[in-house]
Amino acid sequence: DQQVKQNSPSLSVQEGRISILNCDYTNSMFDYFLWYKKYPAEGPTFLISISSIKDKNEDGRFTVFLNKSAKHLSLHIVPSQPGDSAVYFCAANFGNEKLTFGTGTRLTIIP
Amino acid sequence: NAGVTQTPKFRVLKTGQSMTLLCAQDMNHEYMYWYRQDPGMGLRLIHYSVGEGTTAKGEVPDGYNVSRLKKQNFLLGLESAAPSQTSVYFCASSYPGQPQHFGDGTRLSIL
C-alpha cells in the first residue's frame, strides 16, 4: 500500500511560469513532510520541509503548502528556471526516524 | 567535506555472488539508512541504523544484511545476489529529526 502518492509521473512547464507538484498521503499519523530534488546520476538533495502544525513554508522561490484535511501537500516553484528540471520526491514521517517516499515527479522546464 | 560517500559506484554481479556496499559519512550523523530505487517505485528503505552497533529492518529487508561497526560507516551486504536485486542503491545519513543527506548511489546489476 503506497502511503505517499505522487500521481503525476511527469510535468512540463515554461521557463518563468509557476511549477506545481502535488503529493497525497493516506496515513493521518504523518506529522513532517519533505521535498527532495534529484538530478540524474546524483543522490536526492533536501529542498524544503513542513511540519504538520503549519500550512505553509517558504524558502526563496520554493513554497510548500499542506492541507491536512485533504491529506495533500504541494510544492510551488516560481519563477521556474531551467536548473529546476529534475525529479522531485515528496516524503513523510510521523515522529520517528523513517521516511516514506513517493514515487517521484519528473519536472521539465521548457526554455 | 565529502558528505556521504558510496563505494563502488557501479557493479555487475552474477546470480549467487556476494558483495558488500560501503557507505561512509563524515558529518558525525547518528542515523544512517540504505534505500533502493526502482523505476516507478520511488525510494524504499532496506535497513537503517540509529547508532553505532544498532540496525533495524526497513520496508524491504529480505536478501540483505547490514552492519554498523563504526559510527561513520554503514555496510550493506548481499549474501547471494538475485536478479530482483538489480537496482540503484542509495545511502543516507542524518541527525535525529533532521533531513537526510544522500550519497550519489551505487548502480548494481545482477545477471
Coordinates of N, CA and C in Angstrom, one line a residue:
Chain A
D1 N 0.8 -1.2 0.0 CA 0.0 0.0 0.0 C 0.9 1.2 0.0
Q2 N 0.7 2.1 -1.0 CA 1.5 3.3 -1.2 C 1.0 4.4 -0.3
Q3 N 1.7 4.7 0.8 CA 1.1 5.7 1.8 C 1.4 7.1 1.3
V4 N 2.4 7.3 0.4 CA 2.7 8.6 -0.1 C 2.6 8.5 -1.6
K5 N 1.7 9.3 -2.3 CA 1.5 9.1 -3.7 C 1.8 10.4 -4.4
Q6 N 2.5 10.3 -5.5 CA 2.7 11.4 -6.5 C 2.1 10.9 -7.8
N7 N 0.9 11.3 -8.1 CA 0.1 10.8 -9.2 C 0.5 11.2 -10.6
S8 N 1.3 12.3 -10.6 CA 1.8 12.8 -11.9 C 3.3 12.4 -12.1
P9 N 3.5 11.4 -13.0 CA 4.9 11.0 -13.2 C 5.8 12.1 -13.8
S10 N 5.2 13.0 -14.6 CA 5.9 14.0 -15.3 C 5.1 15.3 -15.4
L11 N 5.9 16.4 -15.5 CA 5.2 17.7 -15.7 C 6.2 18.6 -16.5
S12 N 5.6 19.3 -17.4 CA 6.4 20.2 -18.2 C 5.9 21.6 -18.0
V13 N 6.8 22.6 -17.8 CA 6.4 24.0 -17.5 C 7.3 24.9 -18.3
Q14 N 6.7 26.0 -18.7 CA 7.5 27.0 -19.4 C 8.4 27.8 -18.4
E15 N 9.6 28.1 -18.9 CA 10.5 28.9 -18.0 C 9.8 30.2 -17.6
G16 N 10.0 30.5 -16.4 CA 9.4 31.8 -15.8 C 8.0 31.6 -15.3
R17 N 7.3 30.5 -15.6 CA 6.0 30.2 -15.1 C 6.1 29.5 -13.8
I18 N 4.9 29.2 -13.1 CA 4.9 28.5 -11.9 C 4.8 27.0 -12.1
S19 N 5.6 26.3 -11.4 CA 5.5 24.8 -11.4 C 4.8 24.4 -10.1
I20 N 3.9 23.5 -10.2 CA 3.1 23.0 -9.0 C 3.2 21.5 -9.0
L21 N 3.9 20.9 -8.0 CA 4.0 19.5 -7.9 C 3.1 19.0 -6.7
N22 N 2.4 18.0 -6.9 CA 1.4 17.5 -5.9 C 1.8 16.2 -5.3
C23 N 1.3 16.0 -4.0 CA 1.6 14.8 -3.3 C 0.4 14.5 -2.4
D24 N 0.0 13.3 -2.3 CA -1.1 12.9 -1.4 C -0.6 11.8 -0.5
Y25 N -1.2 11.8 0.7 CA -0.8 10.7 1.7 C -2.0 10.2 2.3
T26 N -1.9 8.9 2.8 CA -3.0 8.3 3.4 C -2.9 8.1 4.9
N27 N -1.7 8.2 5.4 CA -1.5 7.9 6.9 C -1.7 9.2 7.6
S28 N -2.7 9.4 8.4 CA -3.0 10.6 9.1 C -2.0 10.8 10.3
M29 N -1.2 9.8 10.6 CA -0.2 10.0 11.6 C 1.0 10.8 11.2
F30 N 1.2 10.9 9.9 CA 2.4 11.7 9.4 C 2.3 13.1 9.9
D31 N 3.5 13.6 10.4 CA 3.5 14.9 11.0 C 4.6 15.8 10.5
Y32 N 5.4 15.3 9.5 CA 6.5 16.0 9.0 C 6.7 15.6 7.5
F33 N 6.8 16.6 6.7 CA 6.8 16.3 5.2 C 8.0 17.1 4.6
L34 N 8.6 16.4 3.6 CA 9.8 17.0 3.0 C 9.7 16.8 1.5
W35 N 10.4 17.7 0.8 CA 10.6 17.6 -0.7 C 12.1 17.4 -0.9
Y36 N 12.4 16.5 -1.8 CA 13.7 16.3 -2.2 C 13.8 16.4 -3.8
K37 N 14.9 16.9 -4.2 CA 15.2 17.1 -5.7 C 16.3 16.1 -6.1
K38 N 16.1 15.5 -7.3 CA 17.2 14.6 -7.7 C 17.5 14.8 -9.2
Y39 N 18.8 15.0 -9.4 CA 19.3 15.1 -10.8 C 19.8 13.7 -11.2
P40 N 19.9 13.4 -12.5 CA 20.4 12.1 -12.9 C 21.8 11.8 -12.4
A41 N 22.0 10.6 -12.0 CA 23.3 10.1 -11.5 C 23.8 10.8 -10.2
E42 N 22.9 11.4 -9.5 CA 23.2 12.0 -8.2 C 22.2 11.5 -7.2
G43 N 22.5 11.7 -5.9 CA 21.6 11.4 -4.9 C 20.5 12.5 -4.7
P44 N 19.4 12.2 -4.1 CA 18.4 13.2 -3.7 C 19.0 14.3 -2.8
T45 N 18.6 15.5 -3.0 CA 19.1 16.6 -2.1 C 17.8 17.2 -1.5
F46 N 17.9 17.5 -0.2 CA 16.8 18.1 0.5 C 16.5 19.5 0.0
L47 N 15.2 19.8 -0.2 CA 14.8 21.1 -0.7 C 14.1 21.9 0.3
I48 N 13.0 21.4 0.9 CA 12.2 22.2 1.8 C 11.3 21.2 2.6
S49 N 10.9 21.6 3.8 CA 10.1 20.7 4.6 C 9.0 21.6 5.3
I50 N 8.0 20.8 5.9 CA 6.9 21.5 6.6 C 6.5 20.6 7.7
S51 N 6.2 21.2 8.9 CA 5.6 20.4 10.0 C 4.1 20.5 9.9
S52 N 3.5 19.5 10.5 CA 2.0 19.4 10.4 C 1.3 20.5 11.2
I53 N 2.1 21.3 12.0 CA 1.5 22.4 12.7 C 1.4 23.6 11.9
K54 N 2.0 23.6 10.7 CA 1.9 24.7 9.7 C 1.1 24.3 8.5
D55 N 0.7 25.3 7.7 CA 0.1 25.0 6.5 C 0.9 25.6 5.3
K56 N 2.0 26.3 5.6 CA 2.8 26.9 4.5 C 4.2 27.1 5.0
N57 N 5.2 26.8 4.1 CA 6.5 27.2 4.5 C 7.2 27.6 3.2
E58 N 8.0 28.7 3.3 CA 8.5 29.4 2.1 C 10.0 29.5 2.2
D59 N 10.7 29.2 1.1 CA 12.2 29.4 1.1 C 12.6 29.9 -0.3
G60 N 12.7 31.2 -0.5 CA 13.0 31.7 -1.8 C 12.0 31.4 -2.8
R61 N 12.3 30.8 -3.9 CA 11.4 30.5 -5.0 C 10.5 29.3 -4.7
F62 N 10.7 28.6 -3.6 CA 10.0 27.4 -3.2 C 9.1 27.6 -2.1
T63 N 7.9 27.1 -2.2 CA 6.9 27.2 -1.2 C 6.2 25.8 -1.1
V64 N 6.0 25.3 0.1 CA 5.3 24.1 0.3 C 4.0 24.4 1.1
F65 N 2.9 23.9 0.6 CA 1.6 24.0 1.2 C 1.1 22.7 1.7
L66 N 0.5 22.7 2.9 CA 0.0 21.5 3.5 C -1.5 21.6 3.8
N67 N -2.3 20.7 3.3 CA -3.7 20.7 3.6 C -4.0 19.4 4.3
K68 N -4.0 19.5 5.6 CA -4.2 18.2 6.4 C -5.5 17.6 6.3
S69 N -6.6 18.3 6.1 CA -7.9 17.7 6.0 C -8.0 16.9 4.7
A70 N -7.3 17.4 3.7 CA -7.3 16.7 2.4 C -6.1 15.7 2.3
K71 N -5.3 15.7 3.2 CA -4.1 14.9 3.2 C -3.3 15.1 1.9
H72 N -3.0 16.4 1.7 CA -2.4 16.8 0.4 C -1.4 17.8 0.7
L73 N -0.2 17.7 0.0 CA 0.7 18.8 0.0 C 1.2 19.1 -1.4
S74 N 1.6 20.3 -1.6 CA 2.1 20.7 -2.9 C 3.3 21.6 -2.8
L75 N 4.2 21.5 -3.8 CA 5.4 22.3 -3.9 C 5.2 23.3 -5.1
H76 N 5.3 24.6 -4.8 CA 5.3 25.6 -5.8 C 6.7 26.2 -6.1
I77 N 7.0 26.3 -7.3 CA 8.3 26.9 -7.7 C 8.0 28.0 -8.6
V78 N 8.4 29.2 -8.2 CA 8.1 30.4 -9.0 C 9.2 31.5 -8.9
P79 N 9.7 32.0 -9.9 CA 9.5 31.5 -11.3 C 10.4 30.2 -11.6
S80 N 9.9 29.4 -12.4 CA 10.6 28.2 -12.8 C 11.8 28.5 -13.7
Q81 N 12.9 27.8 -13.4 CA 14.2 28.0 -14.1 C 14.7 26.7 -14.7
P82 N 15.5 26.8 -15.8 CA 15.9 25.5 -16.4 C 16.6 24.6 -15.4
G83 N 17.4 25.1 -14.5 CA 18.0 24.3 -13.5 C 17.1 23.6 -12.5
D84 N 15.8 23.9 -12.6 CA 14.8 23.2 -11.8 C 14.4 21.9 -12.4
S85 N 14.8 21.6 -13.6 CA 14.5 20.3 -14.3 C 15.1 19.2 -13.5
A86 N 14.4 18.3 -12.9 CA 14.8 17.3 -12.1 C 13.7 16.4 -11.7
V87 N 13.9 15.3 -11.0 CA 12.9 14.5 -10.4 C 12.6 15.0 -8.9
Y88 N 11.4 15.2 -8.6 CA 11.1 15.7 -7.2 C 10.3 14.6 -6.5
F89 N 10.8 14.3 -5.3 CA 10.2 13.3 -4.4 C 9.6 14.0 -3.2
C90 N 8.4 13.7 -2.8 CA 7.9 14.1 -1.5 C 8.1 12.9 -0.6
A91 N 8.2 13.2 0.7 CA 8.4 12.2 1.7 C 7.7 12.6 3.0
A92 N 7.4 11.6 3.9 CA 6.7 11.9 5.1 C 7.2 11.0 6.2
N93 N 7.1 11.5 7.5 CA 7.3 10.6 8.6 C 6.4 11.0 9.8
F94 N 6.4 10.2 10.8 CA 5.5 10.5 11.9 C 6.3 10.4 13.2
G95 N 7.2 11.2 13.4 CA 7.9 11.3 14.7 C 9.0 10.2 14.9
N96 N 9.3 9.4 13.9 CA 10.4 8.5 14.1 C 11.4 8.8 13.0
E97 N 12.3 7.9 12.9 CA 13.5 8.2 12.1 C 13.3 7.7 10.6
K98 N 12.2 7.1 10.3 CA 12.0 6.6 9.0 C 11.2 7.5 8.1
L99 N 11.6 7.6 6.9 CA 10.8 8.4 5.9 C 10.1 7.4 4.9
T100 N 8.9 7.8 4.5 CA 8.2 7.1 3.4 C 8.2 8.1 2.2
F101 N 8.7 7.6 1.1 CA 8.8 8.4 -0.1 C 7.7 8.1 -1.1
G102 N 7.4 9.2 -1.9 CA 6.5 9.0 -3.0 C 7.3 8.5 -4.2
T103 N 6.7 8.3 -5.3 CA 7.3 7.7 -6.5 C 8.0 8.7 -7.4
G104 N 7.8 10.0 -7.1 CA 8.6 11.0 -7.8 C 7.8 11.6 -9.0
T105 N 8.1 12.9 -9.3 CA 7.6 13.5 -10.5 C 8.7 14.2 -11.2
R106 N 8.8 13.9 -12.5 CA 9.9 14.4 -13.3 C 9.4 15.8 -13.9
L107 N 10.1 16.8 -13.4 CA 9.8 18.2 -13.9 C 10.7 18.6 -15.0
T108 N 10.2 19.1 -16.1 CA 11.0 19.6 -17.2 C 10.6 21.0 -17.4
I109 N 11.6 21.9 -17.4 CA 11.4 23.3 -17.6 C 11.7 23.6 -19.1
I110 N 10.8 24.1 -19.8 CA 11.0 24.4 -21.2 C 11.5 25.8 -21.4
P111 N 12.7 26.0 -22.0 CA 13.2 27.4 -22.2 C 12.3 28.2 -23.1
Chain B
N1 N 35.0 18.6 2.6 CA 33.9 17.9 3.3 C 33.1 17.0 2.3
A2 N 33.3 15.7 2.3 CA 32.8 14.8 1.3 C 31.3 14.5 1.5
G3 N 30.8 14.6 2.7 CA 29.4 14.3 3.0 C 29.2 12.8 3.1
V4 N 28.3 12.2 2.2 CA 28.1 10.8 2.2 C 28.7 10.2 0.9
T5 N 29.6 9.2 1.1 CA 30.3 8.6 0.0 C 30.0 7.1 -0.1
Q6 N 29.6 6.7 -1.3 CA 29.2 5.3 -1.5 C 30.3 4.7 -2.4
T7 N 30.6 3.4 -2.1 CA 31.6 2.7 -2.8 C 31.1 1.3 -3.1
P8 N 31.1 0.7 -4.3 CA 31.5 1.3 -5.5 C 30.4 2.1 -6.1
K9 N 30.6 2.7 -7.3 CA 29.5 3.5 -8.0 C 28.8 2.5 -8.9
F10 N 29.4 1.6 -9.5 CA 28.8 0.6 -10.4 C 29.4 -0.8 -10.1
R11 N 28.5 -1.8 -10.3 CA 29.0 -3.1 -10.1 C 28.0 -4.1 -10.9
V12 N 28.6 -5.1 -11.5 CA 27.9 -6.1 -12.2 C 28.2 -7.5 -11.5
L13 N 27.2 -8.2 -11.1 CA 27.4 -9.4 -10.4 C 26.7 -10.5 -11.2
K14 N 27.1 -11.8 -10.9 CA 26.3 -12.9 -11.4 C 25.4 -13.4 -10.3
T15 N 24.3 -14.0 -10.7 CA 23.4 -14.6 -9.7 C 24.2 -15.5 -8.8
G16 N 23.9 -15.3 -7.5 CA 24.5 -16.2 -6.5 C 25.8 -15.6 -5.8
Q17 N 26.4 -14.6 -6.5 CA 27.6 -14.0 -5.9 C 27.2 -13.1 -4.7
S18 N 28.2 -12.8 -3.9 CA 28.0 -11.9 -2.8 C 28.8 -10.7 -3.0
M19 N 28.4 -9.6 -2.3 CA 29.2 -8.4 -2.3 C 28.7 -7.5 -1.2
T20 N 29.5 -6.5 -0.9 CA 29.2 -5.5 0.2 C 29.4 -4.1 -0.4
L21 N 28.3 -3.3 -0.1 CA 28.3 -1.9 -0.5 C 28.7 -1.1 0.7
L22 N 29.6 -0.2 0.6 CA 30.1 0.6 1.7 C 29.6 2.0 1.6
C23 N 29.1 2.5 2.7 CA 28.7 3.9 2.9 C 29.5 4.5 4.0
A24 N 30.1 5.7 3.7 CA 30.8 6.4 4.7 C 30.3 7.9 4.8
Q25 N 30.2 8.4 6.0 CA 29.8 9.8 6.2 C 30.7 10.5 7.1
D26 N 31.0 11.7 6.8 CA 31.9 12.5 7.7 C 31.3 13.6 8.4
M27 N 29.9 13.5 8.6 CA 29.2 14.6 9.3 C 28.8 14.2 10.7
N28 N 29.4 13.1 11.2 CA 29.1 12.7 12.6 C 27.6 12.4 12.9
H29 N 26.9 12.0 11.8 CA 25.5 11.7 12.0 C 25.2 10.4 12.7
E30 N 24.2 10.5 13.6 CA 23.8 9.3 14.3 C 23.1 8.3 13.4
Y31 N 22.2 8.7 12.6 CA 21.4 7.8 11.8 C 21.9 7.6 10.4
M32 N 21.8 6.3 10.0 CA 22.2 6.0 8.6 C 21.2 5.0 8.0
Y33 N 21.1 5.1 6.7 CA 20.0 4.4 6.0 C 20.5 3.8 4.7
W34 N 19.9 2.7 4.3 CA 20.1 2.2 3.0 C 18.7 2.1 2.3
Y35 N 18.7 2.6 1.0 CA 17.5 2.6 0.2 C 17.8 1.9 -1.1
R36 N 16.7 1.4 -1.8 CA 16.9 1.1 -3.2 C 15.8 1.8 -4.0
Q37 N 16.2 2.2 -5.2 CA 15.3 2.9 -6.1 C 15.1 2.1 -7.3
D38 N 13.9 1.8 -7.6 CA 13.5 1.1 -8.8 C 12.5 1.9 -9.6
P39 N 12.5 1.7 -10.9 CA 11.6 2.5 -11.8 C 10.1 2.5 -11.3
G40 N 9.5 3.7 -11.2 CA 8.1 3.8 -10.8 C 7.8 3.4 -9.3
M41 N 8.9 3.2 -8.5 CA 8.6 2.9 -7.1 C 9.3 3.8 -6.1
G42 N 9.9 4.8 -6.5 CA 10.5 5.7 -5.5 C 11.6 5.1 -4.8
L43 N 11.9 5.6 -3.6 CA 12.9 5.1 -2.7 C 12.3 4.2 -1.6
R44 N 12.8 3.0 -1.5 CA 12.3 2.1 -0.5 C 13.4 1.8 0.5
L45 N 13.0 1.9 1.8 CA 14.0 1.7 2.9 C 14.3 0.2 3.1
I46 N 15.6 -0.2 3.0 CA 16.0 -1.6 3.2 C 16.3 -1.8 4.7
H47 N 17.3 -1.1 5.2 CA 17.7 -1.2 6.6 C 18.1 0.1 7.1
Y48 N 18.1 0.4 8.4 CA 18.6 1.6 8.9 C 19.3 1.4 10.2
S49 N 20.0 2.4 10.7 CA 20.7 2.3 12.0 C 20.5 3.7 12.7
V50 N 20.2 3.6 14.0 CA 20.1 4.8 14.8 C 21.3 5.1 15.7
G51 N 22.4 4.3 15.5 CA 23.6 4.5 16.2 C 24.5 3.3 16.0
E52 N 25.8 3.6 16.4 CA 26.8 2.6 16.2 C 26.4 1.3 16.9
G53 N 26.5 0.2 16.2 CA 26.2 -1.1 16.8 C 24.7 -1.5 16.7
T54 N 23.9 -0.6 16.2 CA 22.5 -0.9 16.1 C 22.0 -0.9 14.6
T55 N 21.1 -1.8 14.3 CA 20.5 -1.9 13.0 C 19.0 -2.3 13.1
A56 N 18.2 -1.9 12.1 CA 16.8 -2.3 12.1 C 16.3 -2.5 10.7
K57 N 15.3 -3.3 10.6 CA 14.7 -3.5 9.2 C 13.8 -2.4 8.8
G58 N 13.9 -2.2 7.5 CA 13.0 -1.2 6.8 C 11.9 -1.9 6.1
E59 N 11.5 -1.4 5.0 CA 10.3 -1.9 4.3 C 10.6 -3.1 3.4
V60 N 11.9 -3.2 2.9 CA 12.2 -4.3 2.0 C 13.6 -4.9 2.4
P61 N 13.7 -5.6 3.6 CA 14.9 -6.1 4.1 C 15.4 -7.4 3.6
D62 N 14.5 -8.2 3.0 CA 14.8 -9.6 2.6 C 15.9 -9.7 1.6
G63 N 16.9 -10.5 1.9 CA 18.0 -10.7 1.0 C 19.2 -9.8 1.3
Y64 N 19.1 -9.0 2.3 CA 20.1 -8.0 2.6 C 20.5 -8.1 4.1
N65 N 21.8 -7.9 4.4 CA 22.2 -7.7 5.8 C 23.0 -6.4 5.9
V66 N 23.1 -5.9 7.1 CA 23.8 -4.6 7.3 C 24.6 -4.7 8.6
S67 N 25.6 -3.9 8.7 CA 26.4 -3.7 9.9 C 26.8 -2.3 10.1
R68 N 26.9 -1.9 11.3 CA 27.3 -0.5 11.7 C 28.3 -0.6 12.8
L69 N 29.5 -1.1 12.5 CA 30.5 -1.3 13.5 C 31.2 0.0 13.9
K70 N 31.2 1.0 13.0 CA 31.7 2.3 13.3 C 30.7 3.3 13.0
K71 N 30.6 4.4 13.7 CA 29.6 5.4 13.6 C 29.6 6.0 12.1
Q72 N 30.7 6.1 11.5 CA 30.8 6.7 10.2 C 30.5 5.8 9.0
N73 N 30.4 4.5 9.3 CA 30.3 3.5 8.2 C 29.0 2.7 8.4
F74 N 28.4 2.4 7.2 CA 27.2 1.6 7.2 C 27.3 0.6 6.0
L75 N 27.4 -0.7 6.2 CA 27.7 -1.6 5.2 C 26.4 -2.4 4.8
L76 N 26.2 -2.5 3.5 CA 25.0 -3.3 3.1 C 25.6 -4.5 2.3
G77 N 25.2 -5.7 2.8 CA 25.6 -7.0 2.2 C 24.5 -7.7 1.4
L78 N 25.0 -8.3 0.3 CA 24.1 -9.2 -0.4 C 24.8 -10.6 -0.4
E79 N 24.2 -11.5 0.3 CA 24.9 -12.8 0.5 C 24.8 -13.7 -0.7
S80 N 23.7 -13.7 -1.4 CA 23.5 -14.5 -2.6 C 22.7 -13.7 -3.6
A81 N 23.3 -12.9 -4.5 CA 22.6 -11.9 -5.3 C 21.6 -12.6 -6.2
A82 N 20.5 -11.9 -6.4 CA 19.4 -12.4 -7.3 C 19.1 -11.3 -8.3
P83 N 18.6 -11.6 -9.5 CA 18.3 -10.6 -10.5 C 17.3 -9.5 -9.9
S84 N 16.4 -9.9 -9.0 CA 15.5 -9.0 -8.4 C 16.1 -7.9 -7.6
Q85 N 17.4 -8.1 -7.3 CA 18.2 -7.1 -6.5 C 18.9 -6.1 -7.5
T86 N 18.7 -6.2 -8.7 CA 19.2 -5.2 -9.7 C 18.5 -3.9 -9.4
S87 N 19.2 -2.8 -9.1 CA 18.6 -1.6 -8.6 C 19.7 -0.5 -8.5
V88 N 19.3 0.7 -8.1 CA 20.2 1.7 -7.7 C 20.1 1.8 -6.2
Y89 N 21.2 1.7 -5.5 CA 21.2 1.8 -4.0 C 21.7 3.1 -3.5
F90 N 20.9 3.7 -2.6 CA 21.3 5.0 -2.0 C 21.5 4.8 -0.5
C91 N 22.6 5.4 0.0 CA 22.8 5.5 1.4 C 22.5 7.0 1.8
A92 N 22.0 7.1 3.0 CA 21.8 8.4 3.6 C 22.2 8.5 5.1
S93 N 22.3 9.7 5.6 CA 22.6 9.9 7.0 C 22.0 11.1 7.5
S94 N 21.8 11.2 8.8 CA 21.1 12.4 9.3 C 21.4 12.5 10.8
Y95 N 21.2 13.7 11.4 CA 21.0 13.8 12.8 C 19.5 13.5 13.1
P96 N 19.2 13.1 14.3 CA 17.8 12.8 14.7 C 16.9 14.0 14.4
G97 N 15.8 13.8 13.7 CA 14.8 14.8 13.4 C 15.2 15.8 12.3
Q98 N 16.4 15.6 11.7 CA 16.8 16.4 10.6 C 16.8 15.8 9.3
P99 N 16.7 16.6 8.2 CA 16.6 15.9 6.8 C 17.8 15.0 6.6
Q100 N 17.6 14.0 5.8 CA 18.6 13.1 5.4 C 19.5 13.6 4.3
H101 N 20.8 13.3 4.4 CA 21.8 13.6 3.3 C 22.1 12.3 2.6
F102 N 22.0 12.4 1.3 CA 22.2 11.2 0.5 C 23.5 11.2 -0.3
G103 N 24.0 9.9 -0.5 CA 25.2 9.7 -1.4 C 24.7 9.7 -2.8
D104 N 25.6 9.5 -3.8 CA 25.2 9.6 -5.2 C 24.8 8.2 -5.8
G105 N 24.8 7.2 -4.9 CA 24.2 5.9 -5.4 C 25.2 4.9 -5.9
T106 N 24.8 3.7 -5.8 CA 25.5 2.6 -6.4 C 24.6 1.9 -7.4
R107 N 25.0 1.8 -8.7 CA 24.2 1.1 -9.6 C 24.6 -0.3 -9.7
L108 N 23.7 -1.3 -9.3 CA 24.1 -2.7 -9.2 C 23.2 -3.5 -10.2
S109 N 23.9 -4.3 -11.1 CA 23.2 -5.2 -12.0 C 23.5 -6.6 -11.7
I110 N 22.5 -7.4 -11.6 CA 22.7 -8.9 -11.3 C 22.2 -9.6 -12.5
L111 N 23.2 -10.4 -13.1 CA 22.9 -11.1 -14.3 C 22.5 -12.6 -14.0

